[in-house]
């Protein structure tokens, strides 16, 4: 992430290309990416109120999608929704979308760790919803949220490996300057992952290794 202080027409265009959505209200687009640390002392609106709305839009969109699935009971829908809207899931979606590069913030990297990526994703969802309606928000979520919450990849990998060998996958995770890196090894193969937290890095590595195993089968 970097402080995108110079928000101009070119920045807006690149942000829209990343989102896959063109805003009619360019000020709303800029607000989506304005952290409160940047707005303090300036006559600019930050994205905190958008985060609030984005959370509700996410809940509705995910609930609707789960409801429309055949044969899914209430308990399973509730558990699935928790995975879709969890902080880890939204953080992974934000990283996948590449929206962190456009965040406008003040201070060092510590300012924008923790909940900031997931909050930014919520703000962007709200902005798209306000500007283009629910269908536009749904389309954005389909691009970036679905793969990020397709179950627990570490659990899936462990089950896959243990069906073939008793020894579970081995994770080696280390902190880096801009996040965490992880190498996971199992069944003579390895994959590398990255994330803003140790858990996200391990999940990313597990997903990549699991995909590799499945591609070999197919």
N, CA, C and O of each residue as an XYZ file, in Angstrom:
872
protein
N       0.843     -1.196      0.000
C       0.000      0.000      0.000
C       0.880      1.248      0.000
O       2.016      1.220      0.473
N       0.345      2.329     -0.530
C       1.082      3.585     -0.562
C       0.104      4.743     -0.421
O      -1.068      4.609     -0.771
N       0.573      5.875      0.087
C      -0.311      7.036      0.184
C      -0.550      7.642     -1.191
O       0.370      8.199     -1.788
N      -1.754      7.542     -1.691
C      -2.061      8.111     -3.010
C      -2.577      9.532     -2.835
O      -3.773      9.789     -2.965
N      -1.668     10.446     -2.541
C      -2.080     11.813     -2.222
C      -2.516     12.581     -3.465
O      -3.408     13.426     -3.393
N      -1.893     12.294     -4.595
C      -2.203     13.021     -5.810
C      -3.323     12.316     -6.564
O      -3.080     11.532     -7.482
N      -4.545     12.609     -6.161
C      -5.707     11.982     -6.799
C      -6.138     12.863     -7.962
O      -6.732     13.921     -7.757
N      -5.843     12.433     -9.173
C      -6.203     13.205    -10.350
C      -7.035     12.333    -11.293
O      -7.428     11.223    -10.937
N      -7.293     12.835    -12.473
C      -8.134     12.113    -13.435
C      -7.513     10.774    -13.811
O      -8.220      9.779    -13.966
N      -6.186     10.751    -13.956
C      -5.517      9.508    -14.321
C      -5.636      8.460    -13.214
O      -5.833      7.275    -13.483
N      -5.514      8.915    -11.964
C      -5.667      8.000    -10.834
C      -7.072      7.421    -10.809
O      -7.259      6.223    -10.592
N      -8.052      8.277    -11.032
C      -9.444      7.824    -11.044
C      -9.672      6.777    -12.143
O     -10.352      5.775    -11.921
N      -9.106      7.016    -13.312
C      -9.261      6.073    -14.419
C      -8.642      4.722    -14.082
O      -9.230      3.678    -14.364
N      -7.455      4.742    -13.481
C      -6.791      3.489    -13.129
C      -7.565      2.749    -12.033
O      -7.649      1.521    -12.045
N      -8.125      3.502    -11.092
C      -8.932      2.884    -10.040
C     -10.167      2.219    -10.635
O     -10.526      1.106    -10.251
N     -10.811      2.901    -11.569
C     -12.005      2.338    -12.211
C     -11.667      1.098    -13.035
O     -12.446      0.145    -13.066
N     -10.521      1.104    -13.697
C     -10.092     -0.078    -14.454
C      -9.884     -1.264    -13.513
O     -10.229     -2.400    -13.837
N      -9.318     -0.979    -12.352
C      -9.091     -2.029    -11.356
C     -10.411     -2.577    -10.835
O     -10.566     -3.786    -10.665
N     -11.356     -1.689    -10.584
C     -12.667     -2.092    -10.063
C     -13.524     -2.785    -11.127
O     -14.381     -3.608    -10.806
N     -13.282     -2.444    -12.383
C     -14.162     -2.947    -13.436
C     -15.493     -2.235    -13.437
O     -16.501     -2.790    -13.875
N     -15.503     -1.007    -12.946
C     -16.740     -0.215    -12.874
C     -16.388      1.261    -13.032
O     -15.436      1.742    -12.417
N     -17.151      1.979    -13.852
C     -16.937      3.409    -14.083
C     -17.962      4.210    -13.286
O     -19.168      4.055    -13.479
N     -17.482      5.055    -12.404
C     -18.350      5.877    -11.560
C     -18.880      7.080    -12.324
O     -18.154      7.736    -13.070
N     -20.153      7.351    -12.122
C     -20.722      8.601    -12.610
C     -20.327      9.743    -11.677
O     -20.043     10.854    -12.125
N     -20.312      9.458    -10.378
C     -19.951     10.451     -9.363
C     -18.480     10.260     -8.987
O     -18.151      9.391     -8.180
N     -17.606     11.067     -9.568
C     -16.168     10.913     -9.346
C     -15.756     11.297     -7.929
O     -14.763     10.780     -7.419
N     -16.495     12.185     -7.290
C     -16.186     12.539     -5.907
C     -16.484     11.362     -4.972
O     -15.778     11.149     -3.987
N     -17.527     10.609     -5.287
C     -17.853      9.424     -4.504
C     -16.753      8.373     -4.660
O     -16.382      7.709     -3.693
N     -16.242      8.228     -5.864
C     -15.127      7.311     -6.109
C     -13.934      7.694     -5.232
O     -13.338      6.833     -4.584
N     -13.593      8.962     -5.210
C     -12.456      9.420     -4.397
C     -12.713      9.198     -2.912
O     -11.804      8.833     -2.166
N     -13.943      9.418     -2.490
C     -14.285      9.214     -1.078
C     -14.089      7.751     -0.667
O     -13.662      7.473      0.454
N     -14.397      6.833     -1.560
C     -14.227      5.404     -1.263
C     -12.808      5.104     -0.804
O     -12.596      4.240      0.047
N     -11.843      5.810     -1.361
C     -10.440      5.519     -1.112
C      -9.775      6.496     -0.141
O      -8.549      6.527     -0.036
N     -10.570      7.285      0.561
C     -10.009      8.276      1.484
C     -10.110      7.796      2.927
O     -11.194      7.779      3.509
N      -8.988      7.411      3.491
C      -8.912      6.954      4.885
C      -9.067      8.156      5.820
O      -8.702      9.277      5.466
N      -9.607      7.914      7.001
C      -9.832      9.020      7.946
C      -8.532      9.724      8.321
O      -8.545     10.918      8.619
N      -7.412      9.004      8.311
C      -6.124      9.622      8.650
C      -5.731     10.674      7.616
O      -5.043     11.641      7.943
N      -6.165     10.489      6.378
C      -5.867     11.446      5.318
C      -6.838     12.620      5.359
O      -6.452     13.760      5.098
N      -8.097     12.341      5.685
C      -9.127     13.391      5.661
C      -9.022     14.341      6.844
O      -9.482     15.480      6.760
N      -8.418     13.891      7.956
C      -8.311     14.734      9.142
C      -7.603     16.048      8.822
O      -6.499     16.055      8.277
N      -8.251     17.155      9.168
C      -7.671     18.471      8.934
C      -7.859     18.984      7.526
O      -7.439     20.098      7.213
N      -8.489     18.187      6.664
C      -8.748     18.615      5.288
C     -10.260     18.654      5.056
O     -11.030     18.008      5.766
N     -10.654     19.408      4.071
C     -12.075     19.496      3.751
C     -12.445     18.371      2.790
O     -12.889     18.608      1.666
N     -12.252     17.146      3.259
C     -12.564     15.969      2.453
C     -13.365     14.991      3.293
O     -13.246     14.971      4.518
N     -14.173     14.191      2.641
C     -14.989     13.193      3.329
C     -14.269     11.860      3.300
O     -13.819     11.406      2.248
N     -14.163     11.227      4.481
C     -13.509      9.918      4.523
C     -14.529      8.820      4.234
O     -15.708      9.098      4.015
N     -14.066      7.578      4.237
C     -14.915      6.463      3.805
C     -15.569      5.683      4.939
O     -16.093      4.593      4.711
N     -15.547      6.225      6.167
C     -16.088      5.455      7.294
C     -17.589      5.218      7.176
O     -18.057      4.117      7.468
N     -18.354      6.220      6.756
C     -19.800      6.031      6.600
C     -20.092      5.035      5.477
O     -21.065      4.284      5.540
N     -19.247      5.038      4.460
C     -19.409      4.071      3.378
C     -19.166      2.650      3.876
O     -19.837      1.716      3.437
N     -18.209      2.480      4.789
C     -17.960      1.160      5.377
C     -19.231      0.616      6.021
O     -19.568     -0.556      5.856
N     -19.924      1.467      6.745
C     -21.161      1.072      7.435
C     -22.192      0.556      6.439
O     -22.792     -0.500      6.641
N     -22.391      1.310      5.367
C     -23.368      0.905      4.353
C     -22.894     -0.342      3.610
O     -23.688     -1.238      3.320
N     -21.599     -0.396      3.305
C     -21.057     -1.533      2.574
C     -21.256     -2.842      3.303
O     -21.501     -3.872      2.676
N     -21.153     -2.813      4.616
C     -21.381     -4.021      5.413
C     -22.799     -4.542      5.185
O     -23.008     -5.744      5.023
N     -23.771     -3.626      5.172
C     -25.169     -4.023      4.967
C     -25.403     -4.548      3.549
O     -26.137     -5.517      3.353
N     -24.775     -3.900      2.560
C     -24.923     -4.353      1.175
C     -24.338     -5.754      1.013
O     -24.927     -6.608      0.349
N     -23.184     -5.979      1.619
C     -22.559     -7.306      1.574
C     -23.457     -8.367      2.191
O     -23.649     -9.443      1.623
N     -24.005     -8.052      3.361
C     -24.874     -9.008      4.052
C     -26.066     -9.381      3.173
O     -26.426    -10.553      3.061
N     -26.674     -8.366      2.549
C     -27.841     -8.622      1.703
C     -27.467     -9.425      0.464
O     -28.136    -10.403      0.133
N     -26.394     -9.016     -0.228
C     -25.999     -9.687     -1.464
C     -25.637    -11.146     -1.216
O     -26.047    -12.030     -1.967
N     -24.871    -11.392     -0.164
C     -24.472    -12.764      0.151
C     -25.677    -13.580      0.600
O     -25.833    -14.731      0.193
N     -26.533    -12.990      1.438
C     -27.727    -13.701      1.911
C     -28.626    -14.078      0.750
O     -29.149    -15.192      0.709
N     -28.812    -13.172     -0.187
C     -29.647    -13.434     -1.358
C     -29.065    -14.569     -2.195
O     -29.788    -15.467     -2.626
N     -27.750    -14.522     -2.421
C     -27.099    -15.560     -3.217
C     -27.240    -16.933     -2.568
O     -27.510    -17.922     -3.249
N     -27.057    -16.991     -1.244
C     -27.182    -18.263     -0.531
C     -28.629    -18.758     -0.531
O     -28.877    -19.958     -0.654
N     -29.571    -17.843     -0.395
C     -30.983    -18.210     -0.385
C     -31.399    -18.846     -1.711
O     -32.210    -19.772     -1.736
N     -30.843    -18.349     -2.798
C     -31.229    -18.832     -4.128
C     -30.610    -20.184     -4.474
O     -30.957    -20.794     -5.485
N     -29.699    -20.640     -3.634
C     -29.139    -21.976     -3.849
C     -30.163    -23.031     -3.451
O     -30.824    -22.891     -2.422
N     -30.300    -24.063     -4.236
C     -31.279    -25.112     -3.938
C     -30.830    -25.966     -2.751
O     -29.664    -26.346     -2.647
N     -31.774    -26.256     -1.865
C     -31.537    -27.225     -0.801
C     -30.645    -26.781      0.328
O     -30.158    -27.624      1.080
N     -30.407    -25.483      0.483
C     -29.549    -25.002      1.565
C     -30.409    -24.576      2.741
O     -31.248    -23.685      2.608
N     -30.205    -25.215      3.911
C     -31.030    -24.862      5.063
C     -30.482    -23.635      5.782
O     -29.385    -23.168      5.474
N     -31.243    -23.115      6.737
C     -30.899    -21.861      7.399
C     -29.560    -21.933      8.120
O     -28.760    -21.000      8.046
N     -29.314    -23.045      8.821
C     -28.065    -23.167      9.557
C     -26.845    -23.109      8.661
O     -25.867    -22.430      8.973
N     -26.905    -23.831      7.532
C     -25.783    -23.841      6.597
C     -25.608    -22.478      5.935
O     -24.485    -22.042      5.682
N     -26.734    -21.804      5.654
C     -26.640    -20.471      5.050
C     -25.976    -19.490      6.013
O     -25.169    -18.656      5.601
N     -26.319    -19.595      7.289
C     -25.743    -18.696      8.291
C     -24.237    -18.896      8.398
O     -23.480    -17.926      8.445
N     -23.803    -20.157      8.438
C     -22.371    -20.441      8.533
C     -21.633    -19.996      7.281
O     -20.529    -19.459      7.363
N     -22.243    -20.219      6.125
C     -21.607    -19.806      4.875
C     -21.487    -18.284      4.799
O     -20.470    -17.759      4.347
N     -22.518    -17.586      5.238
C     -22.476    -16.117      5.194
C     -21.366    -15.577      6.080
O     -20.703    -14.603      5.726
N     -21.162    -16.205      7.232
C     -20.074    -15.776      8.118
C     -18.732    -15.852      7.403
O     -17.882    -14.977      7.575
N     -18.541    -16.899      6.601
C     -17.271    -17.036      5.883
C     -17.145    -15.958      4.807
O     -16.069    -15.391      4.614
N     -18.244    -15.679      4.108
C     -18.196    -14.704      3.030
C     -17.899    -13.287      3.521
O     -17.204    -12.531      2.843
N     -18.416    -12.925      4.686
C     -18.290    -11.537      5.145
C     -17.279    -11.392      6.266
O     -17.214    -10.335      6.894
N     -16.489    -12.422      6.537
C     -15.479    -12.329      7.596
C     -14.379    -11.347      7.202
O     -14.204    -11.040      6.022
N     -13.652    -10.865      8.184
C     -12.570     -9.925      7.897
C     -11.512    -10.557      7.002
O     -11.010     -9.907      6.085
N     -11.172    -11.802      7.255
C     -10.170    -12.481      6.427
C     -10.625    -12.576      4.977
O      -9.846    -12.337      4.054
N     -11.900    -12.929      4.783
C     -12.427    -13.062      3.425
C     -12.395    -11.725      2.688
O     -12.020    -11.666      1.517
N     -12.787    -10.661      3.372
C     -12.811     -9.344      2.736
C     -11.406     -8.825      2.483
O     -11.162     -8.149      1.484
N     -10.479     -9.136      3.384
C      -9.087     -8.733      3.184
C      -8.511     -9.414      1.953
O      -7.834     -8.778      1.145
N      -8.778    -10.703      1.809
C      -8.308    -11.434      0.635
C      -8.940    -10.877     -0.639
O      -8.279    -10.779     -1.673
N     -10.203    -10.517     -0.563
C     -10.882     -9.942     -1.724
C     -10.275     -8.590     -2.095
O     -10.110     -8.283     -3.276
N      -9.944     -7.784     -1.083
C      -9.326     -6.480     -1.333
C      -7.968     -6.654     -2.000
O      -7.618     -5.911     -2.916
N      -7.207     -7.639     -1.536
C      -5.900     -7.904     -2.125
C      -6.044     -8.410     -3.560
O      -5.293     -8.008     -4.449
N      -6.998     -9.280     -3.769
C      -7.237     -9.820     -5.113
C      -7.652     -8.713     -6.077
O      -7.221     -8.696     -7.229
N      -8.489     -7.787     -5.604
C      -8.962     -6.697     -6.450
C      -7.880     -5.664     -6.732
O      -7.956     -4.942     -7.726
N      -6.871     -5.587     -5.864
C      -5.797     -4.616     -6.052
C      -6.171     -3.200     -5.688
O      -5.577     -2.246     -6.191
N      -7.164     -3.055     -4.806
C      -7.658     -1.708     -4.487
C      -6.803     -0.984     -3.445
O      -6.925      0.231     -3.288
N      -5.955     -1.701     -2.743
C      -5.153     -1.069     -1.689
C      -4.167     -0.055     -2.256
O      -3.763      0.877     -1.559
N      -3.778     -0.231     -3.513
C      -2.816      0.680     -4.131
C      -3.358      2.099     -4.264
O      -2.583      3.040     -4.434
N      -4.680      2.265     -4.188
C      -5.288      3.580     -4.395
C      -5.728      4.242     -3.082
O      -6.285      5.340     -3.097
N      -5.482      3.587     -1.971
C      -5.908      4.130     -0.684
C      -5.127      5.383     -0.337
O      -3.898      5.394     -0.411
N      -5.829      6.431      0.038
C      -5.218      7.700      0.437
C      -5.169      7.739      1.963
O      -6.208      7.759      2.623
N      -3.978      7.750      2.511
C      -3.842      7.738      3.968
C      -2.636      8.566      4.384
O      -1.763      8.862      3.568
N      -2.595      8.932      5.642
C      -1.479      9.691      6.205
C      -0.794      8.845      7.271
O      -1.442      8.049      7.951
N       0.515      9.019      7.416
C       1.259      8.246      8.402
C       1.929      7.050      7.759
O       1.958      6.922      6.535
N       2.473      6.167      8.601
C       3.189      5.008      8.108
C       2.279      3.843      7.804
O       1.055      3.946      7.890
N       2.906      2.716      7.441
C       2.157      1.515      7.084
C       1.289      0.992      8.224
O       0.253      0.374      7.980
N       1.702      1.235      9.466
C       0.914      0.760     10.607
C      -0.484      1.353     10.620
O      -1.415      0.777     11.184
N      -0.620      2.528      9.981
C      -1.921      3.200      9.944
C      -2.967      2.366      9.221
O      -4.153      2.432      9.544
N      -2.533      1.588      8.252
C      -3.490      0.921      7.381
C      -3.410     -0.601      7.469
O      -3.777     -1.297      6.522
N      -2.938     -1.113      8.586
C      -2.959     -2.559      8.788
C      -4.247     -2.953      9.506
O      -5.146     -2.132      9.690
N      -4.321     -4.201      9.901
C      -5.492     -4.658     10.647
C      -6.739     -4.684      9.801
O      -6.787     -5.377      8.785
N      -7.752     -3.938     10.206
C      -9.050     -3.963      9.542
C      -9.125     -3.091      8.296
O     -10.123     -3.129      7.577
N      -8.092     -2.312      8.033
C      -8.179     -1.347      6.942
C      -8.492     -1.977      5.583
O      -9.359     -1.454      4.884
N      -7.838     -3.071      5.164
C      -8.189     -3.644      3.858
C      -9.646     -4.097      3.757
O     -10.306     -3.847      2.749
N     -10.147     -4.763      4.801
C     -11.544     -5.220      4.756
C     -12.497     -4.033      4.805
O     -13.534     -4.043      4.142
N     -12.155     -3.008      5.586
C     -12.989     -1.801      5.627
C     -13.018     -1.100      4.274
O     -14.057     -0.599      3.845
N     -11.865     -1.070      3.608
C     -11.801     -0.451      2.287
C     -12.685     -1.200      1.296
O     -13.373     -0.584      0.483
N     -12.664     -2.516      1.365
C     -13.508     -3.310      0.463
C     -14.979     -2.987      0.700
O     -15.742     -2.846     -0.255
N     -15.382     -2.868      1.959
C     -16.769     -2.512      2.273
C     -17.122     -1.140      1.720
O     -18.209     -0.942      1.180
N     -16.193     -0.189      1.859
C     -16.450      1.170      1.369
C     -16.636      1.175     -0.141
O     -17.520      1.857     -0.659
N     -15.808      0.422     -0.842
C     -15.910      0.347     -2.305
C     -17.232     -0.288     -2.719
O     -17.878      0.176     -3.659
N     -17.636     -1.342     -2.026
C     -18.925     -1.982     -2.317
C     -20.057     -0.966     -2.160
O     -20.954     -0.892     -3.000
N     -20.010     -0.187     -1.083
C     -21.045      0.822     -0.846
C     -21.038      1.884     -1.933
O     -22.094      2.300     -2.407
N     -19.837      2.325     -2.331
C     -19.738      3.339     -3.366
C     -20.338      2.871     -4.676
O     -21.081      3.607     -5.326
N     -20.012      1.638     -5.068
C     -20.567      1.088     -6.307
C     -22.082      0.947     -6.201
O     -22.807      1.216     -7.159
N     -22.553      0.525     -5.028
C     -24.002      0.389     -4.808
C     -24.703      1.745     -4.944
O     -25.727      1.846     -5.620
N     -24.165      2.772     -4.314
C     -24.788      4.102     -4.377
C     -24.750      4.672     -5.790
O     -25.685      5.351     -6.214
N     -23.684      4.401     -6.509
C     -23.504      4.985     -7.828
C     -24.231      4.207     -8.917
O     -24.755      4.793     -9.865
N     -24.260      2.872     -8.776
C     -24.803      2.073     -9.868
C     -25.894      1.091     -9.502
O     -26.441      0.420    -10.377
N     -26.224      0.994     -8.212
C     -27.293      0.103     -7.806
C     -26.807     -1.289     -7.414
O     -25.613     -1.587     -7.456
N     -27.758     -2.124     -7.035
C     -27.440     -3.435     -6.490
C     -26.815     -4.358     -7.533
O     -25.924     -5.138     -7.199
N     -27.254     -4.288     -8.765
C     -26.683     -5.166     -9.784
C     -25.202     -4.893     -9.997
O     -24.414     -5.822    -10.177
N     -24.823     -3.619     -9.976
C     -23.410     -3.262    -10.132
C     -22.601     -3.796     -8.955
O     -21.494     -4.303     -9.135
N     -23.154     -3.683     -7.755
C     -22.468     -4.200     -6.569
C     -22.332     -5.719     -6.641
O     -21.285     -6.269     -6.298
N     -23.386     -6.392     -7.085
C     -23.339     -7.852     -7.221
C     -22.242     -8.272     -8.206
O     -21.491     -9.211     -7.943
N     -22.158     -7.580     -9.323
C     -21.156     -7.927    -10.335
C     -19.741     -7.772     -9.785
O     -18.869     -8.596    -10.060
N     -19.521     -6.725     -9.014
C     -18.207     -6.513     -8.397
C     -17.891     -7.636     -7.418
O     -16.777     -8.160     -7.411
N     -18.855     -8.004     -6.600
C     -18.648     -9.063     -5.618
C     -18.394    -10.406     -6.287
O     -17.582    -11.197     -5.807
N     -19.080    -10.665     -7.387
C     -18.869    -11.940     -8.092
C     -17.441    -12.058     -8.608
O     -16.891    -13.157     -8.674
N     -16.846    -10.938     -8.972
C     -15.481    -10.954     -9.506
C     -14.439    -11.191     -8.422
O     -13.449    -11.886     -8.650
N     -14.661    -10.613     -7.238
C     -13.574    -10.593     -6.267
C     -13.857    -11.310     -4.945
O     -12.921    -11.643     -4.219
N     -15.116    -11.550     -4.624
C     -15.403    -12.136     -3.313
C     -15.552    -13.642     -3.356
O     -15.145    -14.317     -2.410
N     -16.111    -14.187     -4.402
C     -16.480    -15.604     -4.417
C     -15.302    -16.535     -4.182
O     -15.381    -17.407     -3.317
N     -14.213    -16.379     -4.924
C     -13.086    -17.292     -4.781
C     -12.393    -17.121     -3.438
O     -11.750    -18.049     -2.947
N     -12.519    -15.947     -2.845
C     -11.835    -15.694     -1.585
C     -12.472    -16.413     -0.415
O     -11.853    -16.556      0.639
N     -13.701    -16.866     -0.587
C     -14.387    -17.475      0.550
C     -14.920    -18.857      0.190
O     -15.905    -19.316      0.769
N     -14.284    -19.507     -0.744
C     -14.734    -20.820     -1.165
C     -14.252    -21.868     -0.170
O     -13.432    -22.724     -0.503
N     -14.767    -21.793      1.052
C     -14.418    -22.769      2.083
C     -13.112    -22.433      2.779
O     -12.497    -21.403      2.506
N     -12.694    -23.315      3.682
C     -11.457    -23.161      4.426
C     -10.374    -23.962      3.708
O     -10.357    -25.190      3.780
N      -9.467    -23.265      3.014
C      -8.488    -23.955      2.183
C      -7.503    -24.777      3.005
O      -7.058    -25.832      2.552
N      -7.155    -24.319      4.201
C      -6.239    -25.099      5.033
C      -6.886    -26.422      5.443
O      -6.231    -27.465      5.444
N      -8.147    -26.375      5.783
C      -8.854    -27.602      6.157
C      -8.997    -28.523      4.953
O      -8.798    -29.733      5.061
N      -9.342    -27.944      3.800
C      -9.485    -28.749      2.584
C      -8.173    -29.420      2.205
O      -8.151    -30.588      1.816
N      -7.079    -28.672      2.323
C      -5.773    -29.238      1.985
C      -5.406    -30.365      2.946
O      -4.916    -31.412      2.525
N      -5.644    -30.147      4.226
C      -5.322    -31.175      5.213
C      -6.117    -32.453      4.961
O      -5.575    -33.554      5.056
N      -7.391    -32.306      4.643
C      -8.231    -33.479      4.368
C      -7.749    -34.201      3.110
O      -7.721    -35.430      3.062
N      -7.374    -33.427      2.101
C      -6.892    -34.018      0.853
C      -5.617    -34.815      1.099
O      -5.473    -35.940      0.619
N      -4.690    -34.221      1.854
C      -3.405    -34.865      2.105
C      -3.563    -36.097      2.992
O      -2.952    -37.134      2.734
N      -4.379    -35.982      4.029
C      -4.513    -37.088      4.972
C      -5.259    -38.276      4.384
O      -5.150    -39.389      4.899
N      -6.010    -38.057      3.323
C      -6.627    -39.180      2.618
C      -5.571    -40.034      1.905
O      -5.799    -41.204      1.597
N      -4.412    -39.415      1.651
C      -3.360    -40.081      0.889
C      -2.118    -40.385      1.723
O      -1.315    -41.244      1.358
N      -1.964    -39.678      2.841
C      -0.796    -39.861      3.700
C      -1.124    -39.332      5.083
O      -1.833    -38.333      5.203
N      -0.636    -39.962      6.112
C      -1.005    -39.570      7.465
C      -0.389    -38.239      7.884
O      -0.980    -37.507      8.678
N       0.778    -37.921      7.363
C       1.457    -36.693      7.783
C       0.732    -35.461      7.226
O       0.478    -35.409      6.023
N       0.391    -34.465      8.061
C      -0.322    -33.272      7.591
C       0.614    -32.318      6.852
O       1.832    -32.488      6.913
N       0.075    -31.327      6.162
C       0.908    -30.322      5.492
C       1.775    -29.574      6.504
O       1.391    -29.402      7.661
N       2.950    -29.133      6.051
C       3.880    -28.389      6.902
C       3.953    -26.946      6.400
O       4.231    -26.701      5.226
N       3.699    -25.991      7.305
C       3.717    -24.572      6.956
C       4.940    -23.890      7.574
O       5.245    -24.092      8.750
N       5.630    -23.087      6.775
C       6.720    -22.245      7.257
C       6.375    -20.802      6.911
O       6.351    -20.423      5.740
N       6.110    -20.003      7.939
C       5.638    -18.634      7.729
C       6.576    -17.640      8.389
O       7.022    -17.856      9.516
N       6.873    -16.565      7.700
C       7.747    -15.531      8.269
C       7.207    -14.145      7.939
O       6.578    -13.927      6.904
N       7.474    -13.218      8.853
C       7.018    -11.843      8.648
C       7.972    -11.117      7.722
O       9.190    -11.260      7.826
N       7.410    -10.345      6.826
C       8.191     -9.522      5.908
C       7.869     -8.056      6.136
O       7.027     -7.712      6.966
N       8.539     -7.211      5.400
C       8.348     -5.776      5.589
C       6.927     -5.339      5.289
O       6.398     -4.443      5.947
N       6.306     -5.964      4.300
C       4.963     -5.545      3.881
C       3.907     -6.631      4.083
O       2.872     -6.619      3.418
N       4.163     -7.574      5.001
C       3.178     -8.614      5.271
C       3.840     -9.902      5.718
O       4.862     -9.875      6.404
N       3.260    -11.033      5.333
C       3.780    -12.338      5.709
C       3.919    -13.216      4.469
O       3.101    -13.157      3.551
N       4.965    -14.025      4.463
C       5.166    -14.996      3.401
C       5.098    -16.394      3.977
O       5.503    -16.614      5.118
N       4.595    -17.340      3.208
C       4.431    -18.708      3.700
C       4.774    -19.712      2.605
O       4.474    -19.508      1.429
N       5.419    -20.812      3.031
C       5.643    -21.957      2.145
C       4.958    -23.153      2.790
O       5.201    -23.444      3.961
N       4.113    -23.843      2.050
C       3.458    -25.052      2.554
C       3.939    -26.236      1.716
O       4.019    -26.151      0.490
N       4.258    -27.339      2.393
C       4.764    -28.539      1.721
C       3.900    -29.735      2.087
O       3.515    -29.921      3.241
N       3.604    -30.549      1.061
C       2.827    -31.767      1.285
C       2.920    -32.653      0.050
O       2.927    -32.157     -1.077
N       2.991    -33.946      0.258
C       3.009    -34.932     -0.826
C       4.099    -34.641     -1.860
O       3.907    -34.854     -3.057
N       5.248    -34.149     -1.377
C       6.368    -33.885     -2.262
C       6.245    -32.630     -3.093
O       7.053    -32.405     -3.994
N       5.246    -31.802     -2.810
C       5.035    -30.549     -3.540
C       5.044    -29.379     -2.571
O       4.896    -29.565     -1.364
N       5.215    -28.186     -3.093
C       5.161    -26.992     -2.249
C       4.534    -25.837     -3.012
O       4.502    -25.826     -4.242
N       4.034    -24.859     -2.252
C       3.453    -23.648     -2.842
C       3.736    -22.488     -1.901
O       3.870    -22.673     -0.691
N       3.824    -21.313     -2.456
C       4.124    -20.110     -1.677
C       2.908    -19.186     -1.657
O       2.207    -19.034     -2.658
N       2.675    -18.576     -0.496
C       1.563    -17.655     -0.349
C       1.994    -16.366      0.306
O       3.075    -16.287      0.889
N       1.153    -15.360      0.211
C       1.444    -14.050      0.818
C       0.158    -13.443      1.337
O      -0.910    -13.657      0.763
N       0.251    -12.680      2.430
C      -0.918    -12.006      2.974
C      -0.522    -10.981      4.012
O       0.624    -10.935      4.458
N      -1.492    -10.151      4.393
C      -1.233     -9.113      5.381
C      -1.159     -9.674      6.802
O      -0.733     -8.970      7.718
N      -1.563    -10.916      6.997
C      -1.455    -11.577      8.303
C      -0.918    -12.988      8.078
O      -0.923    -13.492      6.955
N      -0.458    -13.613      9.150
C       0.056    -14.984      9.051
C      -1.027    -15.923      8.527
O      -0.767    -16.773      7.675
N      -2.239    -15.759      9.044
C      -3.339    -16.627      8.636
C      -3.647    -16.487      7.155
O      -3.875    -17.484      6.470
N      -3.655    -15.257      6.654
C      -3.947    -15.028      5.246
C      -2.857    -15.604      4.349
O      -3.153    -16.146      3.284
N      -1.596    -15.492      4.772
C      -0.491    -16.044      3.990
C      -0.600    -17.563      3.909
O      -0.399    -18.147      2.844
N      -0.916    -18.200      5.029
C      -1.054    -19.659      5.043
C      -2.252    -20.105      4.207
O      -2.181    -21.112      3.502
N      -3.340    -19.363      4.284
C      -4.519    -19.689      3.487
C      -4.229    -19.570      2.000
O      -4.655    -20.410      1.207
N      -3.501    -18.520      1.625
C      -3.138    -18.314      0.226
C      -2.266    -19.461     -0.284
O      -2.477    -19.966     -1.387
N      -1.285    -19.868      0.522
C      -0.405    -20.975      0.134
C      -1.186    -22.281      0.022
O      -0.983    -23.054     -0.914
N      -2.084    -22.522      0.983
C      -2.887    -23.751      0.966
C      -3.772    -23.798     -0.272
O      -3.901    -24.847     -0.902
N      -4.382    -22.670     -0.624
C      -5.243    -22.620     -1.809
C      -4.455    -22.957     -3.072
O      -4.934    -23.707     -3.923
N      -3.241    -22.403     -3.196
C      -2.434    -22.634     -4.393
C      -1.995    -24.093     -4.496
O      -2.007    -24.673     -5.581
N      -1.605    -24.688     -3.361
C      -1.164    -26.074     -3.407
C      -2.339    -27.010     -3.684
O      -2.208    -27.978     -4.433
N      -3.478    -26.715     -3.077
C      -4.668    -27.529     -3.315
C      -5.078    -27.461     -4.780
O      -5.446    -28.477     -5.370
N      -5.018    -26.279     -5.366
C      -5.367    -26.117     -6.780
C      -4.412    -26.909     -7.659
O      -4.824    -27.504     -8.654
N      -3.132    -26.914     -7.290
C      -2.144    -27.663     -8.070
C      -2.445    -29.160     -8.055
O      -2.368    -29.824     -9.089
N      -2.787    -29.685     -6.881
C      -3.123    -31.107     -6.777
C      -4.342    -31.444     -7.625
O      -4.358    -32.459     -8.321
N      -5.365    -30.592     -7.567
C      -6.589    -30.853     -8.309
C      -6.380    -30.750     -9.818
O      -7.004    -31.486    -10.582
N      -5.510    -29.847    -10.246
C      -5.219    -29.708    -11.665
C      -4.525    -30.962    -12.194
O      -4.743    -31.359    -13.339
N      -3.695    -31.580    -11.367
C      -3.013    -32.815    -11.779
C      -4.009    -33.954    -11.982
O      -3.857    -34.786    -12.876
N      -5.035    -33.967    -11.125
C      -6.057    -35.013    -11.237
C      -6.887    -34.830    -12.499
O      -7.195    -35.785    -13.212
N      -7.244    -33.549    -12.758
C      -8.072    -33.251    -13.920
C      -7.307    -33.453    -15.220
O      -7.859    -33.245    -16.301
